[in-house]
């Protein structure tokens, strides 16, 4: 893997970790059921919320920082 790719991965990890620390959770909508009854279409959408563990965010930032430091050596 070349150095530019390592730097990009490191920056993405740091950004995702910072986002996880700042937000703490994220939500998404999932369509779970869909039915057609004659000319009527029914659908059910569930809104899910996922909590991002603080240790995971800190770990991503640390891994990104380590990649930045050790990825530049050689």
mmCIF file of N, CA and C in Angstrom:
data_model
loop_
_atom_site.group_PDB
_atom_site.id
_atom_site.type_symbol
_atom_site.label_atom_id
_atom_site.label_comp_id
_atom_site.label_asym_id
_atom_site.label_seq_id
_atom_site.Cartn_x
_atom_site.Cartn_y
_atom_site.Cartn_z
ATOM 1 N N UNK A 1 0.858 -1.172 0.000
ATOM 2 C CA UNK A 1 0.000 0.000 0.000
ATOM 3 C C UNK A 1 0.905 1.236 0.000
ATOM 4 N N UNK A 2 0.628 2.170 -0.883
ATOM 5 C CA UNK A 2 1.490 3.346 -0.938
ATOM 6 C C UNK A 2 1.145 4.344 0.167
ATOM 7 N N UNK A 3 1.979 5.331 0.326
ATOM 8 C CA UNK A 3 1.832 6.271 1.438
ATOM 9 C C UNK A 3 0.576 7.120 1.329
ATOM 10 N N UNK A 4 0.200 7.492 0.101
ATOM 11 C CA UNK A 4 -1.003 8.314 -0.055
ATOM 12 C C UNK A 4 -2.249 7.562 0.410
ATOM 13 N N UNK A 5 -2.328 6.293 0.102
ATOM 14 C CA UNK A 5 -3.474 5.498 0.525
ATOM 15 C C UNK A 5 -3.511 5.363 2.047
ATOM 16 N N UNK A 6 -2.361 5.198 2.667
ATOM 17 C CA UNK A 6 -2.290 5.093 4.127
ATOM 18 C C UNK A 6 -2.744 6.394 4.773
ATOM 19 N N UNK A 7 -2.320 7.520 4.221
ATOM 20 C CA UNK A 7 -2.724 8.821 4.761
ATOM 21 C C UNK A 7 -4.231 9.010 4.605
ATOM 22 N N UNK A 8 -4.787 8.604 3.478
ATOM 23 C CA UNK A 8 -6.234 8.745 3.261
ATOM 24 C C UNK A 8 -7.004 7.887 4.269
ATOM 25 N N UNK A 9 -6.573 6.643 4.461
ATOM 26 C CA UNK A 9 -7.237 5.758 5.429
ATOM 27 C C UNK A 9 -7.130 6.347 6.835
ATOM 28 N N UNK A 10 -5.979 6.896 7.175
ATOM 29 C CA UNK A 10 -5.777 7.485 8.501
ATOM 30 C C UNK A 10 -6.707 8.673 8.716
ATOM 31 N N UNK A 11 -6.819 9.527 7.725
ATOM 32 C CA UNK A 11 -7.680 10.709 7.853
ATOM 33 C C UNK A 11 -9.149 10.295 7.959
ATOM 34 N N UNK A 12 -9.550 9.285 7.200
ATOM 35 C CA UNK A 12 -10.933 8.798 7.270
ATOM 36 C C UNK A 12 -11.221 8.216 8.656
ATOM 37 N N UNK A 13 -10.294 7.439 9.205
ATOM 38 C CA UNK A 13 -10.481 6.892 10.550
ATOM 39 C C UNK A 13 -10.607 7.997 11.593
ATOM 40 N N UNK A 14 -9.762 9.001 11.498
ATOM 41 C CA UNK A 14 -9.815 10.112 12.453
ATOM 42 C C UNK A 14 -11.137 10.857 12.316
ATOM 43 N N UNK A 15 -11.567 11.105 11.084
ATOM 44 C CA UNK A 15 -12.829 11.825 10.864
ATOM 45 C C UNK A 15 -14.028 11.031 11.389
ATOM 46 N N UNK A 16 -14.057 9.723 11.117
ATOM 47 C CA UNK A 16 -15.158 8.895 11.606
ATOM 48 C C UNK A 16 -15.157 8.816 13.136
ATOM 49 N N UNK A 17 -13.974 8.724 13.726
ATOM 50 C CA UNK A 17 -13.882 8.707 15.183
ATOM 51 C C UNK A 17 -14.361 10.006 15.804
ATOM 52 N N UNK A 18 -13.993 11.128 15.198
ATOM 53 C CA UNK A 18 -14.441 12.431 15.702
ATOM 54 C C UNK A 18 -15.954 12.573 15.542
ATOM 55 N N UNK A 19 -16.482 12.093 14.422
ATOM 56 C CA UNK A 19 -17.922 12.130 14.203
ATOM 57 C C UNK A 19 -18.641 11.279 15.254
ATOM 58 N N UNK A 20 -18.089 10.112 15.548
ATOM 59 C CA UNK A 20 -18.680 9.238 16.560
ATOM 60 C C UNK A 20 -18.675 9.859 17.944
ATOM 61 N N UNK A 21 -17.606 10.563 18.269
ATOM 62 C CA UNK A 21 -17.548 11.232 19.574
ATOM 63 C C UNK A 21 -18.519 12.406 19.634
ATOM 64 N N UNK A 22 -18.624 13.133 18.538
ATOM 65 C CA UNK A 22 -19.473 14.320 18.533
ATOM 66 C C UNK A 22 -20.963 13.953 18.543
ATOM 67 N N UNK A 23 -21.354 12.970 17.757
ATOM 68 C CA UNK A 23 -22.768 12.615 17.621
ATOM 69 C C UNK A 23 -23.201 11.547 18.623
ATOM 70 N N UNK A 24 -22.424 10.516 18.785
ATOM 71 C CA UNK A 24 -22.766 9.450 19.719
ATOM 72 C C UNK A 24 -23.738 8.423 19.181
ATOM 73 N N UNK A 25 -24.512 8.782 18.155
ATOM 74 C CA UNK A 25 -25.457 7.839 17.561
ATOM 75 C C UNK A 25 -25.829 8.323 16.166
ATOM 76 N N UNK A 26 -26.389 7.418 15.360
ATOM 77 C CA UNK A 26 -26.907 7.814 14.061
ATOM 78 C C UNK A 26 -28.174 7.027 13.775
ATOM 79 N N UNK A 27 -29.013 7.590 12.938
ATOM 80 C CA UNK A 27 -30.299 6.979 12.623
ATOM 81 C C UNK A 27 -30.400 6.705 11.132
ATOM 82 N N UNK A 28 -31.165 5.686 10.800
ATOM 83 C CA UNK A 28 -31.454 5.381 9.407
ATOM 84 C C UNK A 28 -32.864 4.799 9.319
ATOM 85 N N UNK A 29 -33.453 4.895 8.144
ATOM 86 C CA UNK A 29 -34.800 4.382 7.916
ATOM 87 C C UNK A 29 -34.711 3.149 7.026
ATOM 88 N N UNK A 30 -35.420 2.111 7.426
ATOM 89 C CA UNK A 30 -35.396 0.848 6.702
ATOM 90 C C UNK A 30 -36.833 0.450 6.343
ATOM 91 N N UNK A 31 -37.045 0.129 5.072
ATOM 92 C CA UNK A 31 -38.360 -0.345 4.643
ATOM 93 C C UNK A 31 -38.422 -1.842 4.912
ATOM 94 N N UNK A 32 -39.342 -2.252 5.785
ATOM 95 C CA UNK A 32 -39.359 -3.644 6.223
ATOM 96 C C UNK A 32 -40.433 -4.480 5.538
ATOM 97 N N UNK A 33 -41.601 -3.934 5.308
ATOM 98 C CA UNK A 33 -42.692 -4.707 4.715
ATOM 99 C C UNK A 33 -43.323 -3.904 3.589
ATOM 100 N N UNK A 34 -43.733 -4.606 2.571
ATOM 101 C CA UNK A 34 -44.413 -3.965 1.453
ATOM 102 C C UNK A 34 -45.497 -4.919 0.965
ATOM 103 N N UNK A 35 -46.699 -4.389 0.748
ATOM 104 C CA UNK A 35 -47.801 -5.228 0.296
ATOM 105 C C UNK A 35 -48.629 -4.471 -0.734
ATOM 106 N N UNK A 36 -49.084 -5.183 -1.712
ATOM 107 C CA UNK A 36 -49.997 -4.634 -2.705
ATOM 108 C C UNK A 36 -51.331 -5.349 -2.571
ATOM 109 N N UNK A 37 -52.359 -4.579 -2.298
ATOM 110 C CA UNK A 37 -53.711 -5.126 -2.202
ATOM 111 C C UNK A 37 -54.550 -4.401 -3.251
ATOM 112 N N UNK A 38 -54.744 -5.069 -4.350
ATOM 113 C CA UNK A 38 -55.455 -4.433 -5.453
ATOM 114 C C UNK A 38 -54.655 -3.241 -5.962
ATOM 115 N N UNK A 39 -55.279 -2.083 -5.931
ATOM 116 C CA UNK A 39 -54.580 -0.875 -6.395
ATOM 117 C C UNK A 39 -53.950 -0.097 -5.235
ATOM 118 N N UNK A 40 -54.057 -0.635 -4.029
ATOM 119 C CA UNK A 40 -53.492 0.025 -2.844
ATOM 120 C C UNK A 40 -52.134 -0.592 -2.530
ATOM 121 N N UNK A 41 -51.152 0.285 -2.323
ATOM 122 C CA UNK A 41 -49.810 -0.177 -1.964
ATOM 123 C C UNK A 41 -49.514 0.251 -0.531
ATOM 124 N N UNK A 42 -49.147 -0.706 0.302
ATOM 125 C CA UNK A 42 -48.830 -0.445 1.701
ATOM 126 C C UNK A 42 -47.358 -0.735 1.955
ATOM 127 N N UNK A 43 -46.733 0.118 2.732
ATOM 128 C CA UNK A 43 -45.341 -0.141 3.113
ATOM 129 C C UNK A 43 -45.130 0.307 4.551
ATOM 130 N N UNK A 44 -44.207 -0.346 5.217
ATOM 131 C CA UNK A 44 -43.881 -0.047 6.601
ATOM 132 C C UNK A 44 -42.407 0.324 6.670
ATOM 133 N N UNK A 45 -42.152 1.478 7.248
ATOM 134 C CA UNK A 45 -40.771 1.939 7.377
ATOM 135 C C UNK A 45 -40.439 2.058 8.857
ATOM 136 N N UNK A 46 -39.318 1.483 9.234
ATOM 137 C CA UNK A 46 -38.845 1.541 10.618
ATOM 138 C C UNK A 46 -37.661 2.478 10.702
ATOM 139 N N UNK A 47 -37.667 3.350 11.687
ATOM 140 C CA UNK A 47 -36.517 4.223 11.934
ATOM 141 C C UNK A 47 -35.682 3.573 13.027
ATOM 142 N N UNK A 48 -34.458 3.277 12.697
ATOM 143 C CA UNK A 48 -33.537 2.624 13.631
ATOM 144 C C UNK A 48 -32.480 3.630 14.096
ATOM 145 N N UNK A 49 -32.110 3.537 15.343
ATOM 146 C CA UNK A 49 -31.048 4.370 15.895
ATOM 147 C C UNK A 49 -29.954 3.454 16.438
ATOM 148 N N UNK A 50 -28.716 3.727 16.049
ATOM 149 C CA UNK A 50 -27.578 2.920 16.471
ATOM 150 C C UNK A 50 -26.646 3.801 17.302
ATOM 151 N N UNK A 51 -26.351 3.355 18.507
ATOM 152 C CA UNK A 51 -25.418 4.078 19.372
ATOM 153 C C UNK A 51 -23.990 3.660 19.035
ATOM 154 N N UNK A 52 -23.108 4.640 18.905
ATOM 155 C CA UNK A 52 -21.700 4.375 18.620
ATOM 156 C C UNK A 52 -20.954 4.386 19.957
ATOM 157 N N UNK A 53 -20.347 3.259 20.337
ATOM 158 C CA UNK A 53 -19.628 3.227 21.614
ATOM 159 C C UNK A 53 -18.457 4.224 21.620
ATOM 160 N N UNK A 54 -18.272 4.875 22.748
ATOM 161 C CA UNK A 54 -17.206 5.877 22.867
ATOM 162 C C UNK A 54 -15.833 5.236 22.681
ATOM 163 N N UNK A 55 -15.653 4.023 23.164
ATOM 164 C CA UNK A 55 -14.350 3.362 23.028
ATOM 165 C C UNK A 55 -14.028 3.097 21.566
ATOM 166 N N UNK A 56 -15.050 2.836 20.752
ATOM 167 C CA UNK A 56 -14.825 2.593 19.330
ATOM 168 C C UNK A 56 -14.370 3.870 18.622
ATOM 169 N N UNK A 57 -14.984 4.992 18.979
ATOM 170 C CA UNK A 57 -14.591 6.274 18.392
ATOM 171 C C UNK A 57 -13.160 6.640 18.772
ATOM 172 N N UNK A 58 -12.822 6.455 20.034
ATOM 173 C CA UNK A 58 -11.463 6.764 20.497
ATOM 174 C C UNK A 58 -10.454 5.825 19.832
ATOM 175 N N UNK A 59 -10.831 4.560 19.680
ATOM 176 C CA UNK A 59 -9.954 3.601 19.006
ATOM 177 C C UNK A 59 -9.711 3.959 17.552
ATOM 178 N N UNK A 60 -10.746 4.430 16.866
ATOM 179 C CA UNK A 60 -10.586 4.837 15.463
ATOM 180 C C UNK A 60 -9.654 6.037 15.349
ATOM 181 N N UNK A 61 -9.792 6.985 16.257
ATOM 182 C CA UNK A 61 -8.903 8.158 16.248
ATOM 183 C C UNK A 61 -7.468 7.726 16.526
ATOM 184 N N UNK A 62 -7.278 6.838 17.503
ATOM 185 C CA UNK A 62 -5.934 6.366 17.844
ATOM 186 C C UNK A 62 -5.313 5.591 16.682
ATOM 187 N N UNK A 63 -6.103 4.728 16.046
ATOM 188 C CA UNK A 63 -5.585 3.953 14.911
ATOM 189 C C UNK A 63 -5.204 4.871 13.758
ATOM 190 N N UNK A 64 -6.020 5.879 13.498
ATOM 191 C CA UNK A 64 -5.700 6.845 12.448
ATOM 192 C C UNK A 64 -4.440 7.625 12.757
ATOM 193 N N UNK A 65 -4.280 8.020 14.012
ATOM 194 C CA UNK A 65 -3.072 8.749 14.402
ATOM 195 C C UNK A 65 -1.832 7.874 14.271
ATOM 196 N N UNK A 66 -1.944 6.612 14.672
ATOM 197 C CA UNK A 66 -0.807 5.700 14.531
ATOM 198 C C UNK A 66 -0.450 5.483 13.064
ATOM 199 N N UNK A 67 -1.466 5.353 12.215
ATOM 200 C CA UNK A 67 -1.192 5.206 10.789
ATOM 201 C C UNK A 67 -0.499 6.445 10.222
ATOM 202 N N UNK A 68 -0.911 7.607 10.671
ATOM 203 C CA UNK A 68 -0.262 8.838 10.205
ATOM 204 C C UNK A 68 1.209 8.884 10.632
ATOM 205 N N UNK A 69 1.458 8.519 11.886
ATOM 206 C CA UNK A 69 2.825 8.591 12.410
ATOM 207 C C UNK A 69 3.716 7.518 11.748
ATOM 208 N N UNK A 70 3.262 6.270 11.764
ATOM 209 C CA UNK A 70 4.103 5.207 11.273
ATOM 210 C C UNK A 70 3.995 5.005 9.765
ATOM 211 N N UNK A 71 2.961 5.534 9.140
ATOM 212 C CA UNK A 71 2.809 5.420 7.694
ATOM 213 C C UNK A 71 3.757 6.324 6.922
ATOM 214 N N UNK A 72 4.246 7.348 7.571
ATOM 215 C CA UNK A 72 5.165 8.292 6.912
ATOM 216 C C UNK A 72 6.612 7.837 6.991
ATOM 217 N N UNK A 73 6.891 6.883 7.859
ATOM 218 C CA UNK A 73 8.267 6.403 7.995
ATOM 219 C C UNK A 73 8.637 5.482 6.837
ATOM 220 N N UNK A 74 9.863 5.404 6.514
ATOM 221 C CA UNK A 74 10.486 4.540 5.520
ATOM 222 C C UNK A 74 11.519 5.280 4.765
#
